[in-house]
Short mmCIF file of C-alpha atoms in Angstrom, two decimals:
data_model
loop_
_atom_site.label_atom_id
_atom_site.label_comp_id
_atom_site.label_asym_id
_atom_site.label_seq_id
_atom_site.Cartn_x
_atom_site.Cartn_y
_atom_site.Cartn_z
CA MET A 1 24.83 5.30 -1.52
CA SER A 2 27.03 2.76 -3.27
CA THR A 3 25.52 0.29 -5.70
CA THR A 4 28.55 -2.02 -5.76
CA GLN A 5 27.87 -3.66 -2.41
CA GLY A 6 24.71 -5.21 -1.03
CA THR A 7 24.88 -3.34 2.26
CA ASN A 8 26.61 -0.09 2.92
CA PRO A 9 29.36 -0.68 5.52
CA ASP A 10 29.11 2.95 6.59
CA ARG A 11 25.40 2.57 7.32
CA THR A 12 25.43 -0.10 10.02
CA LEU A 13 22.82 1.35 12.32
CA PRO A 14 22.65 1.65 16.10
CA THR A 15 20.40 -0.83 17.90
CA SER A 16 19.97 -2.11 21.45
CA SER A 17 21.08 -5.60 20.37
CA ASP A 18 24.51 -7.21 20.46
CA ARG A 19 23.16 -10.28 18.67
CA TRP A 20 21.90 -8.66 15.46
CA THR A 21 23.38 -6.16 13.02
CA VAL A 22 21.11 -3.88 10.99
CA SER A 23 22.33 -2.20 7.81
CA VAL A 24 20.86 -0.06 5.07
CA VAL A 25 20.70 -1.95 1.78
CA ALA A 26 22.46 -0.38 -1.18
CA LEU A 27 20.24 -0.74 -4.25
CA PRO A 28 21.94 -3.15 -6.68
CA GLU A 29 22.66 -2.38 -10.31
CA SER A 30 20.58 -5.44 -11.22
CA LEU A 31 19.07 -8.46 -9.52
CA GLU A 32 21.87 -10.58 -11.01
CA SER A 33 24.73 -8.47 -9.65
CA PRO A 34 26.80 -9.83 -6.71
CA GLY A 35 25.62 -6.93 -4.53
CA ALA A 36 21.97 -7.94 -4.89
CA GLU A 37 22.05 -10.65 -2.21
CA PRO A 38 20.91 -8.55 0.79
CA PHE A 39 18.19 -6.86 -1.30
CA LEU A 40 16.91 -10.25 -2.46
CA GLY A 41 17.08 -11.50 1.12
CA ALA A 42 14.89 -8.60 2.26
CA CYS A 43 12.32 -9.49 -0.40
CA ASP A 44 12.46 -13.17 0.65
CA VAL A 45 11.70 -12.21 4.25
CA GLN A 46 8.71 -10.14 3.19
CA HIS A 47 7.42 -13.08 1.14
CA ALA A 48 7.73 -15.42 4.13
CA VAL A 49 5.91 -12.98 6.43
CA GLU A 50 3.06 -12.27 4.00
CA THR A 51 2.56 -16.00 3.38
CA ALA A 52 2.56 -16.78 7.09
CA THR A 53 0.11 -13.95 7.83
CA TRP A 54 -2.41 -14.38 5.02
CA GLY A 55 -1.85 -17.92 3.76
CA HIS A 56 -0.77 -16.69 0.32
CA GLY A 57 1.94 -14.56 -1.28
CA ASP A 58 -0.29 -12.16 -3.20
CA LEU A 59 0.82 -9.15 -1.16
CA TYR A 60 4.51 -9.89 -1.67
CA LEU A 61 6.28 -7.30 -3.84
CA PRO A 62 8.62 -9.19 -6.20
CA PRO A 63 12.24 -7.95 -6.33
CA GLU A 64 12.00 -6.59 -9.87
CA MET A 65 8.98 -4.47 -8.93
CA ARG A 66 10.39 -3.32 -5.59
CA LEU A 67 13.72 -2.32 -7.15
CA ALA A 68 12.04 -0.12 -9.77
CA ILE A 69 9.81 1.52 -7.15
CA MET A 70 12.70 2.17 -4.75
CA ARG A 71 14.79 3.72 -7.51
CA ASP A 72 12.15 6.41 -7.99
CA ALA A 73 13.18 8.97 -5.40
CA SER A 74 11.40 11.89 -7.04
CA THR A 75 8.89 12.44 -4.23
CA THR A 76 9.64 9.74 -1.65
CA GLU A 77 12.84 8.34 -0.17
CA ARG A 78 12.52 4.58 0.28
CA LEU A 79 15.03 2.49 2.21
CA ALA A 80 15.37 -1.21 2.91
CA LEU A 81 17.06 -2.26 6.16
CA VAL A 82 18.21 -5.82 6.80
CA ALA A 83 19.00 -7.67 10.01
CA THR A 84 21.71 -10.34 10.10
CA ARG A 85 23.60 -12.15 12.85
CA ALA A 86 26.25 -9.91 14.41
CA ASP A 87 28.94 -12.60 14.08
CA ILE A 88 28.72 -12.75 10.27
CA GLU A 89 31.89 -11.56 8.61
CA GLY A 90 31.89 -9.93 5.22
CA GLU A 91 28.94 -9.23 2.97
CA PRO A 92 25.76 -11.07 4.06
CA THR A 93 24.21 -13.56 1.67
CA ARG A 94 20.56 -13.78 0.72
CA GLU A 95 20.07 -16.55 3.26
CA ASP A 96 21.76 -14.57 6.05
CA VAL A 97 18.94 -12.01 6.13
CA VAL A 98 16.57 -12.85 8.99
CA GLY A 99 14.59 -9.61 9.09
CA ALA A 100 13.84 -6.58 6.96
CA ALA A 101 12.18 -3.21 7.40
CA PHE A 102 10.94 -1.06 4.53
CA LEU A 103 10.90 2.66 5.30
CA ALA A 104 9.24 5.45 3.26
CA MET A 105 9.68 9.18 3.80
CA GLU A 106 7.90 11.75 1.64
CA LEU A 107 10.07 14.54 0.27
CA THR A 108 7.11 16.84 -0.33
CA GLY A 109 4.01 17.32 1.80
CA ASN A 110 4.44 15.08 4.83
CA THR A 111 8.10 15.84 5.41
CA HIS A 112 7.64 15.24 9.14
CA LEU A 113 6.49 11.65 8.61
CA ALA A 114 8.15 8.23 8.30
CA THR A 115 6.12 5.09 7.61
CA PHE A 116 7.50 1.57 7.90
CA ASP A 117 6.86 -2.09 8.46
CA VAL A 118 8.94 -4.71 10.24
CA ASN A 119 9.31 -8.22 8.82
CA VAL A 120 10.93 -11.11 10.67
CA ARG A 121 11.29 -14.66 9.38
CA PRO A 122 8.74 -16.83 11.20
CA ASP A 123 11.50 -19.07 12.59
CA SER A 124 13.31 -16.04 14.10
CA LEU A 125 10.40 -14.41 15.93
CA ARG A 126 10.85 -13.30 19.54
CA SER A 127 14.62 -13.28 19.26
CA GLY A 128 15.13 -9.51 19.21
CA VAL A 129 15.23 -9.09 15.43
CA GLY A 130 12.13 -6.88 15.31
CA THR A 131 13.43 -4.70 18.12
CA ALA A 132 16.79 -4.25 16.39
CA LEU A 133 15.05 -3.28 13.14
CA ALA A 134 12.71 -0.81 14.85
CA ASP A 135 15.66 0.74 16.71
CA ALA A 136 17.44 1.25 13.41
CA VAL A 137 14.38 2.65 11.63
CA GLU A 138 13.83 5.18 14.39
CA SER A 139 17.49 6.18 14.21
CA VAL A 140 17.26 6.83 10.45
CA ALA A 141 14.00 8.74 10.90
CA ALA A 142 15.59 10.92 13.57
CA GLU A 143 18.53 11.65 11.26
CA ARG A 144 16.07 12.85 8.65
CA GLY A 145 14.24 15.06 11.15
CA ARG A 146 11.06 12.97 11.09
CA THR A 147 8.88 13.59 14.13
CA THR A 148 5.98 11.23 13.44
CA LEU A 149 6.41 7.53 12.79
CA VAL A 150 3.70 5.16 11.57
CA LEU A 151 4.15 1.40 11.83
CA ASP A 152 1.74 -0.87 9.96
CA VAL A 153 1.03 -4.43 11.07
CA GLY A 154 -1.27 -6.86 9.25
CA HIS A 155 -3.64 -9.17 11.13
CA ALA A 156 -5.64 -11.98 9.52
CA GLY A 157 -9.31 -11.99 10.47
CA GLU A 158 -11.01 -9.72 12.98
CA PRO A 159 -12.24 -10.57 16.50
CA PRO A 160 -16.02 -10.57 17.03
CA ALA A 161 -17.64 -7.49 18.49
CA ASP A 162 -18.20 -9.22 21.85
CA ALA A 163 -14.60 -10.45 22.22
CA GLU A 164 -13.12 -9.57 25.60
CA ASP A 165 -9.48 -8.81 24.77
CA VAL A 166 -9.48 -6.44 21.80
CA VAL A 167 -7.68 -3.26 20.82
CA THR A 168 -9.77 -0.63 19.03
CA PRO A 169 -8.67 2.68 17.49
CA PRO A 170 -10.16 5.93 18.86
CA THR A 171 -12.49 5.94 15.83
CA GLY A 172 -14.22 2.89 17.33
CA ALA A 173 -13.97 1.08 13.99
CA GLY A 174 -11.76 -1.95 13.50
CA ARG A 175 -10.79 -4.55 16.10
CA ILE A 176 -7.51 -6.34 16.75
CA ALA A 177 -7.00 -9.16 19.22
CA GLY A 178 -5.12 -7.89 22.25
CA ASP A 179 -2.73 -10.85 22.16
CA ALA A 180 -2.10 -10.60 18.40
CA PRO A 181 1.54 -10.47 17.24
CA GLY A 182 2.74 -6.89 17.05
CA VAL A 183 0.38 -5.39 19.64
CA ALA A 184 2.69 -5.70 22.64
CA PHE A 185 5.65 -4.83 20.40
CA ALA A 186 4.11 -1.57 19.19
CA ARG A 187 2.81 -0.56 22.62
CA GLY A 188 6.14 -1.33 24.24
CA ARG A 189 7.82 1.13 21.89
CA GLY A 190 5.35 3.89 22.67
CA TYR A 191 3.14 3.59 19.58
CA VAL A 192 -0.59 4.24 19.78
CA LEU A 193 -3.17 2.53 17.55
CA GLU A 194 -4.73 5.33 15.49
CA GLN A 195 -6.54 3.56 12.65
CA GLY A 196 -7.55 0.15 11.41
CA GLU A 197 -7.80 -0.55 7.69
CA ARG A 198 -10.02 -3.38 6.57
CA TYR A 199 -8.34 -5.68 4.07
CA SER A 200 -10.87 -7.28 1.69
CA VAL A 201 -10.64 -9.64 -1.27
CA LEU A 202 -12.96 -10.14 -4.23
CA HIS A 203 -12.65 -13.64 -5.69
CA PHE A 204 -13.10 -14.47 -9.38
CA PRO A 205 -14.90 -15.72 -11.28
CA LEU A 206 -17.75 -13.88 -9.63
CA ALA A 207 -20.64 -15.99 -8.46
CA ASP A 208 -23.03 -13.77 -10.42
CA ASP A 209 -21.84 -11.25 -13.01
CA GLU A 210 -25.38 -9.95 -13.26
CA VAL A 211 -25.02 -8.40 -9.80
CA VAL A 212 -22.25 -6.09 -11.06
CA ASP A 213 -24.19 -5.33 -14.23
CA ARG A 214 -27.24 -4.39 -12.17
CA PHE A 215 -25.24 -2.11 -9.86
CA LEU A 216 -23.65 -0.43 -12.87
CA ALA A 217 -27.02 0.19 -14.52
CA GLU A 218 -28.55 1.48 -11.27
CA SER A 219 -25.63 3.81 -10.55
CA LEU A 220 -25.66 5.18 -14.10
CA ALA A 221 -29.35 5.92 -13.72
CA ALA A 222 -28.81 7.57 -10.32
CA ALA A 223 -25.95 9.70 -11.67
CA GLY A 224 -28.10 10.89 -14.55
CA PRO A 225 -27.00 12.73 -17.66
CA ASP A 226 -24.81 15.21 -15.77
CA TYR A 227 -22.09 12.60 -15.20
CA GLU A 228 -20.11 10.32 -17.51
CA ALA A 229 -17.39 7.72 -16.96
CA VAL A 230 -14.02 8.09 -18.68
CA THR A 231 -11.46 5.25 -18.63
CA TRP A 232 -7.78 5.28 -19.53
CA TYR A 233 -4.91 2.82 -19.27
CA ASP A 234 -1.41 3.53 -17.94
CA ARG A 235 -1.26 7.18 -19.05
CA CYS A 236 -3.72 9.93 -18.20
CA PRO A 237 -4.76 11.92 -21.30
CA ASP A 238 -2.98 15.27 -21.57
CA ASP A 239 -6.24 17.22 -21.47
CA LEU A 240 -7.22 15.60 -18.14
CA VAL A 241 -3.92 15.32 -16.31
CA GLU A 242 -4.14 18.64 -14.41
CA GLN A 243 -7.60 17.79 -13.13
CA TYR A 244 -6.45 14.29 -12.23
CA ALA A 245 -3.49 15.72 -10.28
CA ALA A 246 -5.90 17.98 -8.36
CA LEU A 247 -8.09 14.98 -7.47
CA SER A 248 -5.03 13.01 -6.36
CA THR A 249 -4.10 15.93 -4.10
CA LEU A 250 -7.61 15.89 -2.63
CA MET A 251 -7.22 12.15 -2.01
CA SER A 252 -4.51 12.87 0.57
CA THR A 253 -6.95 14.62 2.93
CA ALA A 254 -10.53 13.88 1.81
CA VAL A 255 -10.51 10.23 2.89
CA PRO A 256 -10.75 9.23 6.58
CA VAL A 257 -7.34 9.49 8.28
CA ALA A 258 -8.48 9.09 11.91
CA GLY A 259 -5.81 10.49 14.23
CA LEU A 260 -2.92 10.03 11.82
CA ASP A 261 -0.65 13.06 11.62
CA LEU A 262 -1.08 13.71 7.89
CA VAL A 263 -1.11 16.92 5.88
CA GLU A 264 -1.98 17.60 2.27
CA HIS A 265 0.35 16.17 -0.35
CA VAL A 266 0.16 18.39 -3.42
CA VAL A 267 0.39 16.19 -6.50
CA THR A 268 1.81 17.91 -9.58
CA VAL A 269 1.49 16.95 -13.23
CA GLU A 270 5.18 16.05 -13.13
CA GLU A 271 4.57 13.66 -10.25
CA VAL A 272 1.68 12.04 -12.12
CA ARG A 273 3.92 11.43 -15.14
CA GLN A 274 6.76 10.10 -12.97
CA THR A 275 4.37 7.75 -11.17
CA GLU A 276 3.16 6.46 -14.53
CA GLN A 277 6.76 5.89 -15.66
CA THR A 278 7.60 4.05 -12.44
CA ALA A 279 4.56 1.81 -12.94
CA ARG A 280 5.82 0.93 -16.41
CA ASP A 281 9.35 0.34 -15.14
CA SER A 282 8.09 -1.96 -12.39
CA GLY A 283 5.85 -3.98 -14.70
CA ASN A 284 2.56 -2.70 -13.35
CA ASP A 285 -0.41 -1.93 -15.59
CA VAL A 286 -2.91 0.63 -14.32
CA MET A 287 -6.54 1.13 -15.29
CA THR A 288 -8.21 4.36 -14.15
CA THR A 289 -11.88 5.20 -14.44
CA ALA A 290 -12.82 8.81 -13.75
CA ILE A 291 -16.15 10.64 -13.54
CA ARG A 292 -16.58 13.83 -15.53
CA HIS A 293 -19.25 16.36 -14.61
CA ARG A 294 -20.62 17.31 -18.01
CA PRO A 295 -21.95 20.80 -17.17
CA SER A 296 -18.57 21.97 -15.85
CA GLY A 297 -16.30 19.61 -17.76
CA GLU A 298 -14.46 18.84 -14.51
CA LEU A 299 -13.29 15.44 -13.25
CA VAL A 300 -15.00 14.85 -9.91
CA GLY A 301 -13.96 11.32 -9.02
CA TYR A 302 -11.67 8.45 -9.95
CA SER A 303 -10.82 4.85 -9.12
CA GLU A 304 -7.64 2.93 -9.98
CA ILE A 305 -6.85 -0.74 -10.47
CA GLN A 306 -3.20 -1.86 -10.29
CA MET A 307 -2.45 -4.98 -12.33
CA PRO A 308 1.03 -6.58 -12.22
CA SER A 309 1.92 -7.38 -15.83
CA SER A 310 3.46 -10.77 -15.04
CA TYR A 311 0.71 -11.92 -12.68
CA GLY A 312 -2.55 -11.94 -14.61
CA PHE A 313 -4.38 -13.69 -11.76
CA LEU A 314 -3.80 -10.78 -9.42
CA ALA A 315 -4.94 -7.14 -9.14
CA PHE A 316 -5.23 -4.41 -6.52
CA GLN A 317 -7.98 -1.86 -6.05
CA ASP A 318 -6.08 1.37 -5.37
CA ASP A 319 -7.40 4.90 -4.75
CA THR A 320 -11.11 5.60 -5.08
CA LEU A 321 -12.38 9.13 -4.49
CA VAL A 322 -15.48 11.20 -5.18
CA ALA A 323 -15.13 14.94 -4.57
CA PRO A 324 -17.28 15.94 -1.56
CA ALA A 325 -19.41 18.39 -3.58
CA HIS A 326 -20.50 15.57 -5.89
CA ARG A 327 -21.29 12.83 -3.41
CA GLY A 328 -24.81 11.44 -3.11
CA HIS A 329 -25.16 10.40 -6.79
CA ARG A 330 -23.87 6.82 -6.44
CA LEU A 331 -20.66 7.78 -8.24
CA GLY A 332 -18.54 5.54 -5.99
CA MET A 333 -20.54 2.48 -7.04
CA LEU A 334 -20.43 3.64 -10.66
CA LEU A 335 -16.62 3.84 -10.58
CA LYS A 336 -16.09 0.44 -9.02
CA ALA A 337 -18.72 -1.39 -11.04
CA GLN A 338 -17.39 0.12 -14.27
CA ASN A 339 -13.89 -1.14 -13.44
CA LEU A 340 -15.15 -4.63 -12.64
CA VAL A 341 -16.96 -4.83 -15.97
CA ALA A 342 -13.79 -3.72 -17.78
CA LEU A 343 -11.72 -6.37 -15.97
CA ARG A 344 -13.73 -9.15 -17.61
CA THR A 345 -12.08 -8.36 -20.91
CA LEU A 346 -8.82 -6.90 -19.67
CA ARG A 347 -7.97 -9.66 -17.18
CA PRO A 348 -10.10 -12.74 -17.96
CA GLU A 349 -7.66 -14.89 -15.94
CA LEU A 350 -8.06 -12.74 -12.81
CA GLU A 351 -8.57 -14.71 -9.59
CA ARG A 352 -8.30 -12.13 -6.79
CA LEU A 353 -8.75 -8.38 -6.41
CA HIS A 354 -7.40 -6.93 -3.15
CA THR A 355 -8.40 -3.66 -1.49
CA TRP A 356 -7.96 -1.70 1.76
CA ASN A 357 -10.30 0.85 3.34
CA ALA A 358 -10.41 2.73 6.60
CA GLU A 359 -12.73 0.82 8.91
CA GLU A 360 -14.65 4.04 9.64
CA ASN A 361 -15.30 4.56 5.92
CA ARG A 362 -18.65 2.79 6.13
CA HIS A 363 -19.93 4.16 2.81
CA MET A 364 -17.07 2.69 0.77
CA LEU A 365 -17.12 -0.55 2.75
CA SER A 366 -20.82 -0.91 1.96
CA ILE A 367 -20.07 -0.58 -1.75
CA ASN A 368 -17.36 -3.23 -1.51
CA GLU A 369 -19.60 -5.59 0.43
CA ALA A 370 -22.42 -5.19 -2.09
CA LEU A 371 -20.01 -6.09 -4.91
CA GLY A 372 -18.86 -9.21 -3.09
CA PHE A 373 -15.58 -8.23 -1.40
CA ALA A 374 -14.98 -10.51 1.59
CA PRO A 375 -13.42 -9.09 4.80
CA THR A 376 -10.08 -10.82 5.24
CA GLY A 377 -8.18 -8.94 7.94
CA VAL A 378 -7.16 -5.65 9.48
CA VAL A 379 -4.02 -3.58 8.97
CA ALA A 380 -3.23 -1.73 12.19
CA LEU A 381 -1.65 1.71 11.84
CA TRP A 382 0.36 2.50 14.98
CA GLN A 383 1.67 6.05 15.44
CA LYS A 384 4.35 7.62 17.61
CA ARG A 385 5.21 11.30 17.81
CA VAL A 386 8.70 12.21 18.96
CA ALA A 387 10.19 15.49 20.06
#
């Protein structure tokens, strides 16, 4: 794909619309290059959608971070698609972009799968932009031989349990208002709601640091002398990286996936090192706390915190996993409490820590609730299988 133009003229994609044109964005050489306009426009649209949905831009991925992540095609192909008016002549400008879709397709493991989101500027909703983008995404996925598509849609808040018009996944956990934006859109395209992820936020400074200290002390006592916490920053120690890769592989199947069509993604040491490099390139610091089982010397759990280098007020709770054979020792609480204690020194300016969990993962949700995470919304995962 060319990097001298913002959109690839040979990759204008088929849609059912004669009003909107959808194109694949060519990754620019830099954010300052003339060809960066469509890419920057796609990022602007995502920022507008996240702000309109959640009331803040915390979940927006800045262009410099997104560009570094999209350039890493070692294990996943990532594409940005932009929608512009069909009557625009020449290369679209940043302001011409009215919608964007971000598409990810694993190159190892789930090679049958394509995951994506659809973003439309709030002032262009219900004008066919989302349909044009989804048409184009499905066309690209079909070209790549992808037979399962997963669309994620974020919803602020969650309807009460006694609400009349709600949509619930087959798991029975997680509720979405039946008239919420995206529900009719997904259903109309043949997607089925398979899972709801609860989106939660922990606000800082904490009302009572002693609560975290108490949970850490209690979980250490419950774990006993057979377990110890090990923390590293940005790069996994060489003597632990193979075990960490094995745990990351387990993460792909050991957490609740509801009815999502997922298979094991085998994480190699090389992938771990590439992921670490991409984090550095994108300006993202990572803190990982792992649990080592002293008698065997094996790592049996881990929890990661992603911290954008340029945004000290912001952090993201990423993967947390305890190997099934070692559950029941309060290791999940130990991991999360240990990280929160470390954040006091590492990120004293931190204001918000964001996290997502499957709504049916009651154990992990209980840990988050005890630590003070506030339920904020639900991310709906809609799935469609195609022949």
